[in-house]
Structures are given as C-alpha cells and as structure tokens.
Amino acid sequence: MQMSFCIVGAGFSGAVIARSLAENGHKVVVIDERTHPGGNCHTERDPKTGVMIHRYGPHIFHTDNENVYSYVCRFGEMMPFRHRVMATVQGRVYSMPINLLTINQFFGTTLGPSEARELLARKRRADIAQPANFEEQALSMVGEEMYRAFFRGYTRKQWGIEPTELPASILKRLPLRFNYDDSYFAHKYQAIPRNGYTGIIEKILDAPNIEVRLGCTFEQLSESWDHVVYTGPIDRFFSFDIGRLGYRTLDFETFYVEGDAQGTAIMNYCDEQVPYTRITEHRHFSPWDQSGTDGSVLYREYSRACGADDIPYYPIRLVNEQALLRQYVERARATTGVTFAGRLGTYRYIDMDVTIAEAMKAAEMIQTAIAQRTAIPAFAIDPLS
Ligand SMILES: Cc1cc2nc3c(=O)[nH]c(=O)nc-3n(C[C@H](O)[C@H](O)[C@H](O)COP(=O)(O)OP(=O)(O)OC[C@H]3O[C@@H](n4cnc5c(N)ncnc54)[C@H](O)[C@@H]3O)c2cc1C
C-alpha cells in the first residue's frame, strides 16, 4: 500500500526516515524551516575563507555501529579524524579529557600511571561513596583542585546552574585516563565527511519519491498526509500549550585571523571569568582541504538559557522538565497520525550515530505497522526511558 508522508525536519533523523520510506515506494515530502538541509549538523563554506564550517557547532562522527557507519559511507566519503581537545585554565594549556599528561601538567610532576593513581587517591574525597550530583562525582574522581580548575567554572557557564543541581551521570560518562591517550572518543570509527555533513544529507534526500521543501514551517502548511513524522520539538507540535521544555542555546561569535590561530580545532576555556566556553577553529576539521586563502575562521561559543526565538540545542531534562515531558509524551501517544523522532521529537541529547540508528528503527517500525495494517505508534524510542 503506497502512503503519503510529511517529514518535518531535514536533519539526519528526517532524511534517514524519508529515504527508507521512499525506497519502500511511499511518497514523501520533507520540509524544513531552515533554508538548507542538514539540521544542526549543517556544514557550509565560509564565504571569506572557503573553509568548511560547522554552522551550529562542531560535529565529529564517532561510532562502533558498523551498520550506521556503512550507511553514511554509502552517501559520502568519510575522512578519518582523531579528535583532541585542549583546555586553557588560568593561563596554561592542558590536554583533555583528563589523562596522565593533564595530571603531570597540573601538579608539575613526572608521575607514572600507578603513582598518578596514588596521587589522585589522596586528592579525591574518599568520604563520598555514592555521589549524588555532578560536583560530588567530580570531587570523588579527581579531588577539589582539579574539580575547581577543569569542571566547576566550565559547567556553570555551560548549564547556567550549580554543579550540585546536575546529575552525577553527566560526569560519569567522561573518561579519566592514567596513560597518555588523549583521544576524545574511543570509538572504532571516527571521521568527518570530506564534503561536509550537508553533502551527505543532500544525497540521502536525493531519491525519486522525495520532495524537499526548504524555508517552510509545518505550522504554515494546509495540506494533509496519511502520516506525519515530526522531528521538531515535541512541545512545539502542541503549540507549547502546557509550557516549554527547557533547553540551553548557543551563540557563536565569528572572528577571523590570518594563518593558524590556535593549532587545534577546539580549545575549551574553563575559567568562569572567561565568558565563552570554547573556541572552535574550523579549518582543523578538514586538514585535507587546505586550498583557498590562508585565512582562518573561528567561533567563540557562549551558552545561555534558550528563549522563545532561540535555537534549542541542549535539553536540560532536570526534574521539572521530566514532569512536563511526561505530559507531552502522554499527549503524543493519544494523538493519531504522527510519529515523533530525533533529538527534538524525543527531547534527548543524541549523537549523530544514535540519531541515524534510531531513525532506521523508526522507519522499520512504520513499515511494520503498514504491513500489519495496525496504527503507527507515536514513538520508536521511549523518550522517558
Ligand atoms: C553543539 C552541538 C555539538 C554536537 N556535536 C556532535 C558531535 O561532535 N558528534 C555527534 O555525533 N553529535 C553531535 N551533536 C548531536 C547532533 O547535532 C544530533 O545528533 C543531530 O543534529 C540530530 O539530528 P536530528 O535530525 O534529530 O535534529 P536536527 O539536526 O536538529 O534537525 C531537526 C530539523 O527540524 C527542523 N524543524 C524543527 N521544527 C520544525 C517545524 N515545525 N517546521 C519545519 N522545520 C522544523 C529544524 O529546522 C532542523 O533543521 C551535537 C549537538 C550539538 C547541540
């Protein structure tokens, strides 16, 4: 049975679902209010320097999922990229995430792995057996001095709240290494597309049954479809009528230099007196692509509470937001004709590989429901889990 679909959002979620439905013979219209496809992964050439920029913040593709990696490779060339992050603290540069080099730099020592472990065992707060929040987690991992230097100011700038109000789980995900491995990610595949993420997403959307309409919001359309897949914010679908889910937004301040400004793609600024959280120098994300001028384009990144007209970046998901989310999810489950997907549709931070895997799962769920002639569920992934 051929059906008509409207997919709201031309990011990875919308594109992957659209492609799968189109390849199964359905008619698909993909709309996005932005004038480009790619969602937040959008890349474009900077007009002044020709450098490929990550317009909505730096994106590095990293995954252990063979299926997802071979899927993206179908649509573009992936260039191996080993991501490293530096951090400036009190006028000194350190290696991140915290590894043996960071420990030796910070304490002015030349310790080996087991000596460094012993040092941190003396520094860390042994009395915190079950860390109840981010701050306690950090104190029980690295102790007061490193917590204050690397985490406290940065976290307050990034989230706008006290680290004691954030869950310990955020920090549990960060590695602490007693060797000189300074790779930010540990995944088997770590890469950046040669022609940018938008090049890949355009190719995913390039199929006979897909029509792409840019610069158009879902709310302004009057047509009807057999089914809608909504990858925009779940609270926006319901006109925010029971309240807005909290997000952090980002402001990017662009500036230019001649040549290489910082010698690396990302420099974090952990001190609270420095108003931005990090500086991204885009040319380092495509070292294979050094044609054009010698100019370099950089972003200073500032984090703040997301207002009604801002781009929602990071979902906050604290207690109040969880309660509101539960109400929206119940409403979504009671609504027919729409499936919610993606980072905004499920109000979660998800990396690109997880986004693609979940989009594949959503498309499969939709095809199964069509084949079995049952109602298409509101979610393939439970946003409350
Ligand atoms: C700063 C930052 C850095 C990141 N870095 C990485 C990284 O290094 N590696 C990694 O794997 N992941 C990274 N991510 C995560 C990555 O951005 C997401 O996995 C990905 O963007 C999710 O894709 P999506 O299609 O679900 O959502 P999006 O990319 O947000 O796409 C949703 C689209 O829907 C459109 N839309 C929404 N509502 C409507 C409407 N009502 N009408 C019309 N259009 C609408 C929006 O304009 C948008 O284009 C990062 C995220 C952030 C915030």
XYZ file of C-alpha atoms and ligand atoms in Angstrom:
438
model
C 0.000 0.000 0.000
C 1.518 3.344 -1.020
C 1.085 6.124 1.544
C 1.871 9.844 1.630
C 4.166 11.149 4.364
C 5.189 14.584 5.549
C 8.534 14.503 7.326
C 9.155 17.617 9.410
C 12.886 18.349 9.623
C 15.688 17.725 7.136
C 18.353 16.735 9.662
C 19.761 13.197 9.926
C 16.538 11.916 11.557
C 14.187 13.223 8.883
C 16.479 12.358 5.966
C 17.111 8.735 7.025
C 13.403 8.067 7.663
C 12.424 9.768 4.380
C 14.907 7.702 2.382
C 13.732 4.434 3.849
C 10.041 5.231 3.240
C 10.764 6.414 -0.324
C 12.759 3.254 -1.081
C 9.707 1.283 0.056
C 7.552 3.042 -2.532
C 5.890 5.747 -0.408
C 5.530 9.408 -1.419
C 7.460 11.677 0.922
C 7.557 15.458 1.348
C 10.387 16.648 3.627
C 10.055 20.175 4.963
C 12.407 22.340 6.986
C 12.027 25.902 8.131
C 15.714 26.495 7.513
C 16.857 27.341 4.004
C 19.281 24.406 3.971
C 19.048 20.691 4.767
C 21.314 19.119 7.413
C 19.652 20.233 10.654
C 22.170 21.105 13.348
C 24.878 19.092 11.572
C 24.800 21.577 8.675
C 28.162 22.470 7.136
C 28.867 25.146 4.542
C 31.818 27.010 3.051
C 32.662 30.234 4.818
C 32.334 32.943 2.133
C 35.516 34.815 3.188
C 37.971 31.949 3.644
C 36.433 28.982 1.790
C 36.852 26.882 4.971
C 34.114 24.292 5.617
C 32.338 25.487 8.773
C 30.071 23.645 11.191
C 27.424 26.368 11.434
C 25.603 25.060 14.527
C 28.666 23.905 16.444
C 31.483 21.410 15.917
C 30.472 17.887 14.842
C 32.714 14.801 14.797
C 31.232 11.499 13.671
C 32.160 8.642 16.030
C 30.626 5.202 16.316
C 31.117 1.482 16.908
C 27.967 0.716 14.926
C 29.058 -0.988 11.664
C 25.602 -0.687 10.162
C 25.402 3.059 10.762
C 28.937 3.671 9.539
C 28.404 1.761 6.298
C 25.122 3.679 5.834
C 26.839 7.104 5.923
C 29.668 5.810 3.700
C 27.012 4.974 1.056
C 26.344 8.706 0.696
C 29.765 10.335 1.000
C 33.455 9.865 1.669
C 34.320 9.777 5.374
C 37.812 11.019 6.243
C 39.447 9.538 9.382
C 39.648 12.192 12.078
C 41.126 11.772 15.564
C 39.523 14.380 17.820
C 41.654 16.003 20.511
C 40.560 18.751 22.882
C 42.732 21.246 24.767
C 41.708 23.361 27.743
C 43.005 26.722 28.887
C 42.959 27.183 32.662
C 44.491 30.154 34.466
C 46.784 30.970 31.537
C 48.006 27.409 30.926
C 47.026 24.882 28.288
C 46.134 21.299 29.298
C 45.253 18.109 27.493
C 41.648 16.848 27.797
C 39.937 14.606 28.782
C 41.990 14.268 31.959
C 44.872 11.873 31.263
C 48.378 11.302 32.600
C 49.697 14.349 30.730
C 46.983 16.573 32.288
C 47.783 15.255 35.778
C 51.532 15.814 35.343
C 50.980 19.266 33.802
C 48.569 20.317 36.522
C 50.601 19.159 39.526
C 54.032 19.867 37.932
C 55.027 16.217 38.330
C 56.587 13.440 36.214
C 54.499 10.583 37.592
C 53.921 7.189 36.020
C 50.448 5.600 35.889
C 50.418 3.960 39.318
C 51.965 6.994 41.045
C 49.330 9.217 39.414
C 46.602 6.858 40.644
C 48.065 7.091 44.167
C 48.203 10.894 43.956
C 44.552 11.144 42.905
C 43.581 8.589 45.550
C 44.994 11.055 48.116
C 43.328 14.059 46.444
C 39.850 12.630 45.909
C 37.088 12.816 48.511
C 37.005 9.278 49.875
C 34.027 10.080 52.104
C 31.696 10.376 49.074
C 30.710 6.753 48.469
C 27.579 7.417 46.370
C 27.952 10.757 44.518
C 24.528 12.411 44.496
C 25.305 15.098 41.927
C 27.875 16.360 39.390
C 30.001 18.142 41.995
C 30.224 15.120 44.290
C 31.049 12.910 41.330
C 33.930 15.212 40.319
C 35.246 15.510 43.889
C 35.214 11.725 44.295
C 37.038 11.274 40.954
C 39.736 13.976 40.924
C 39.502 15.974 44.181
C 38.948 19.658 44.913
C 41.809 21.299 42.930
C 41.151 19.614 39.603
C 37.392 19.942 40.050
C 37.699 23.697 40.535
C 40.160 24.102 37.641
C 38.513 21.962 34.961
C 34.859 21.411 35.824
C 33.279 23.948 38.161
C 33.501 27.149 36.070
C 33.023 25.384 32.757
C 29.903 23.563 33.981
C 28.355 26.713 35.442
C 28.912 28.512 32.136
C 27.600 25.608 30.056
C 24.469 24.827 32.105
C 23.826 28.092 33.965
C 23.189 26.246 37.217
C 25.217 24.978 40.154
C 27.037 21.676 39.560
C 25.273 20.404 42.702
C 21.975 20.606 40.770
C 23.196 18.477 37.868
C 23.078 14.671 37.872
C 26.289 12.748 38.584
C 25.677 10.752 35.390
C 26.925 13.621 33.149
C 30.442 13.303 34.551
C 30.420 9.508 34.872
C 30.500 9.375 31.061
C 33.802 11.323 30.899
C 36.957 9.222 30.921
C 39.799 9.616 33.434
C 42.921 8.014 31.999
C 46.195 7.044 33.643
C 48.073 6.906 30.346
C 48.921 9.409 27.601
C 45.913 8.573 25.419
C 44.406 11.979 24.619
C 41.780 10.818 22.105
C 38.484 12.447 22.946
C 36.490 9.451 21.700
C 37.250 5.732 21.935
C 35.054 4.547 19.054
C 36.254 2.337 16.204
C 35.126 4.802 13.543
C 35.942 8.481 13.980
C 35.558 10.612 10.895
C 34.315 13.769 9.216
C 32.773 13.785 5.720
C 35.108 15.150 3.040
C 32.290 17.292 1.619
C 30.608 18.075 4.929
C 27.527 16.627 6.613
C 25.128 18.600 4.431
C 26.642 16.921 1.343
C 25.768 13.521 2.869
C 22.251 14.550 3.916
C 21.533 16.038 0.466
C 22.475 12.680 -1.073
C 20.267 10.769 1.368
C 17.376 13.027 0.348
C 18.117 12.659 -3.369
C 15.612 9.906 -4.285
C 12.754 9.787 -6.822
C 9.901 9.705 -4.264
C 11.239 12.527 -2.082
C 10.304 16.185 -2.479
C 12.255 18.629 -0.287
C 10.747 21.991 0.649
C 13.028 24.407 2.478
C 12.217 27.671 4.251
C 8.785 26.403 5.240
C 7.361 25.555 8.667
C 4.998 22.689 9.389
C 2.596 25.105 11.031
C 2.126 27.094 7.819
C 1.126 24.067 5.696
C -2.521 23.315 4.991
C -2.148 20.053 3.031
C -2.895 16.697 4.584
C -0.921 13.457 4.543
C -1.601 9.870 5.545
C 1.052 10.210 8.240
C 3.433 12.827 9.667
C 6.899 12.165 11.087
C 7.791 15.086 13.325
C 11.478 15.646 14.182
C 10.893 19.173 15.536
C 10.412 19.962 19.254
C 7.610 17.863 20.747
C 6.301 20.830 22.800
C 6.155 22.967 19.635
C 3.917 20.367 17.923
C 1.389 21.008 20.702
C 1.863 24.822 20.434
C 3.650 24.834 23.849
C 0.193 24.889 25.389
C 1.193 23.293 28.690
C 4.609 25.004 28.816
C 8.050 24.977 27.218
C 10.643 22.264 27.734
C 13.914 23.827 28.898
C 16.927 23.990 26.606
C 20.306 25.705 26.547
C 21.021 27.680 23.417
C 24.378 28.728 21.972
C 25.625 31.995 20.487
C 28.545 31.819 18.084
C 30.708 34.919 17.665
C 32.636 34.638 14.417
C 36.103 36.102 14.032
C 38.909 35.786 11.525
C 42.708 35.593 11.677
C 45.420 35.079 9.080
C 47.026 31.634 9.246
C 46.556 29.210 12.106
C 45.212 30.826 15.294
C 45.219 28.019 17.864
C 46.775 24.968 16.189
C 43.818 22.742 17.085
C 40.087 22.506 16.365
C 38.754 23.046 19.894
C 40.136 24.947 22.846
C 37.968 24.873 25.979
C 38.070 27.808 28.389
C 37.362 26.522 31.888
C 37.777 29.745 33.908
C 34.488 31.303 34.910
C 35.761 34.859 34.260
C 36.115 33.980 30.547
C 32.537 34.370 29.255
C 32.735 31.817 26.445
C 33.059 28.056 26.901
C 35.263 27.243 23.921
C 36.754 28.443 20.645
C 36.419 26.350 17.502
C 38.856 26.839 14.625
C 37.054 25.189 11.722
C 39.994 24.663 9.364
C 41.323 21.921 11.675
C 38.211 19.800 10.981
C 39.270 19.390 7.344
C 43.079 19.176 7.239
C 42.760 17.508 3.803
C 41.138 20.648 2.439
C 43.702 23.424 2.670
C 43.002 25.088 -0.663
C 41.803 28.692 -0.837
C 43.087 31.628 1.206
C 45.289 31.444 4.296
C 42.510 32.991 6.367
C 41.073 31.113 9.326
C 37.529 31.382 10.675
C 36.819 30.796 14.355
C 33.755 30.709 16.636
C 33.670 31.845 20.222
C 30.872 29.794 21.796
C 28.608 31.147 24.533
C 25.912 29.152 26.302
C 22.712 30.614 27.798
C 19.070 29.806 28.588
C 17.030 29.244 25.435
C 14.334 31.881 24.788
C 11.234 31.526 22.603
C 13.025 32.714 19.433
C 16.335 30.898 20.003
C 17.568 27.621 18.550
C 17.145 24.820 21.116
C 20.496 22.979 21.470
C 20.906 21.013 24.700
C 17.813 19.620 26.503
C 18.069 20.270 30.240
C 15.988 17.284 31.440
C 16.030 18.094 35.142
C 13.124 17.198 37.444
C 10.679 19.917 36.206
C 11.390 19.221 32.538
C 10.955 15.470 33.067
C 7.488 16.068 34.536
C 6.450 18.298 31.612
C 7.947 15.864 29.106
C 5.851 13.060 30.603
C 2.686 15.073 29.919
C 3.685 15.803 26.306
C 4.570 12.144 25.735
C 1.149 11.078 27.028
C -0.499 13.533 24.619
C 1.644 12.303 21.740
C 0.626 8.706 22.476
C -3.030 9.737 22.421
C -2.653 11.523 19.048
C -3.037 9.525 15.844
C -1.295 10.159 12.514
C 2.030 11.384 13.866
C 5.316 9.777 14.911
C 7.893 11.767 16.886
C 11.592 11.148 16.298
C 15.043 12.663 16.634
C 16.685 14.756 19.307
C 13.877 17.373 19.418
C 10.972 14.990 18.926
C 12.135 12.897 21.884
C 13.800 15.757 23.852
C 17.127 13.990 24.346
C 20.784 14.716 23.553
C 21.730 12.093 20.970
C 24.892 11.829 18.909
C 24.669 11.507 15.134
C 25.259 7.750 15.071
C 22.488 7.163 17.626
C 20.244 9.543 15.660
C 20.772 7.506 12.478
C 20.285 4.150 14.230
C 17.065 5.390 15.859
C 15.802 6.825 12.553
C 16.357 3.418 10.915
C 14.413 1.842 13.761
C 11.567 4.370 13.385
C 11.327 3.700 9.634
C 11.236 -0.040 10.282
C 8.509 0.408 12.908
C 6.434 2.422 10.421
C 6.835 -0.179 7.621
C 5.902 -2.994 10.009
C 2.744 -1.184 11.131
C 1.781 -0.544 7.495
C 2.392 -4.181 6.568
C 0.345 -5.393 9.550
C -2.351 -2.741 8.979
C -2.073 -1.528 12.568
C -1.855 2.060 13.851
C 1.629 3.590 13.504
C 2.961 4.233 17.044
C 3.913 7.707 18.256
C 7.486 6.699 19.143
C 10.051 4.096 18.127
C 12.130 5.096 21.167
C 10.539 5.849 24.519
C 11.627 9.432 25.413
C 11.071 8.677 29.101
C 13.451 5.723 29.266
C 26.683 21.951 19.833
C 26.453 20.512 19.430
C 27.511 19.735 19.032
C 27.306 18.414 18.647
N 28.389 17.673 18.292
C 28.222 16.390 17.936
C 29.344 15.591 17.591
O 30.502 16.046 17.627
N 29.119 14.295 17.237
C 27.863 13.750 17.191
O 27.721 12.577 16.843
N 26.771 14.500 17.511
C 26.916 15.805 17.877
N 25.823 16.554 18.196
C 24.466 15.958 18.079
C 23.848 16.183 16.666
O 23.717 17.555 16.418
C 22.493 15.465 16.615
O 22.708 14.088 16.759
C 21.712 15.687 15.311
O 21.657 17.019 14.927
C 20.287 15.181 15.478
O 19.607 15.263 14.233
P 18.041 15.480 14.169
O 17.664 15.323 12.736
O 17.344 14.645 15.165
O 17.800 17.001 14.647
P 18.208 18.363 13.956
O 19.537 18.252 13.323
O 18.018 19.427 14.987
O 17.112 18.570 12.807
C 15.789 18.958 13.080
C 15.346 19.902 11.958
O 13.926 20.137 12.081
C 13.639 21.456 11.682
N 12.353 21.829 12.300
C 12.043 21.726 13.610
N 10.745 22.089 13.805
C 10.244 22.414 12.585
C 8.959 22.857 12.141
N 7.920 22.988 12.978
N 8.786 23.124 10.808
C 9.825 22.965 9.944
N 11.057 22.540 10.310
C 11.262 22.263 11.616
C 14.826 22.251 12.211
O 14.981 23.444 11.468
C 16.003 21.273 12.000
O 16.661 21.532 10.779
C 25.997 17.863 18.650
C 24.928 18.643 19.079
C 25.148 19.953 19.499
C 23.987 20.757 20.007
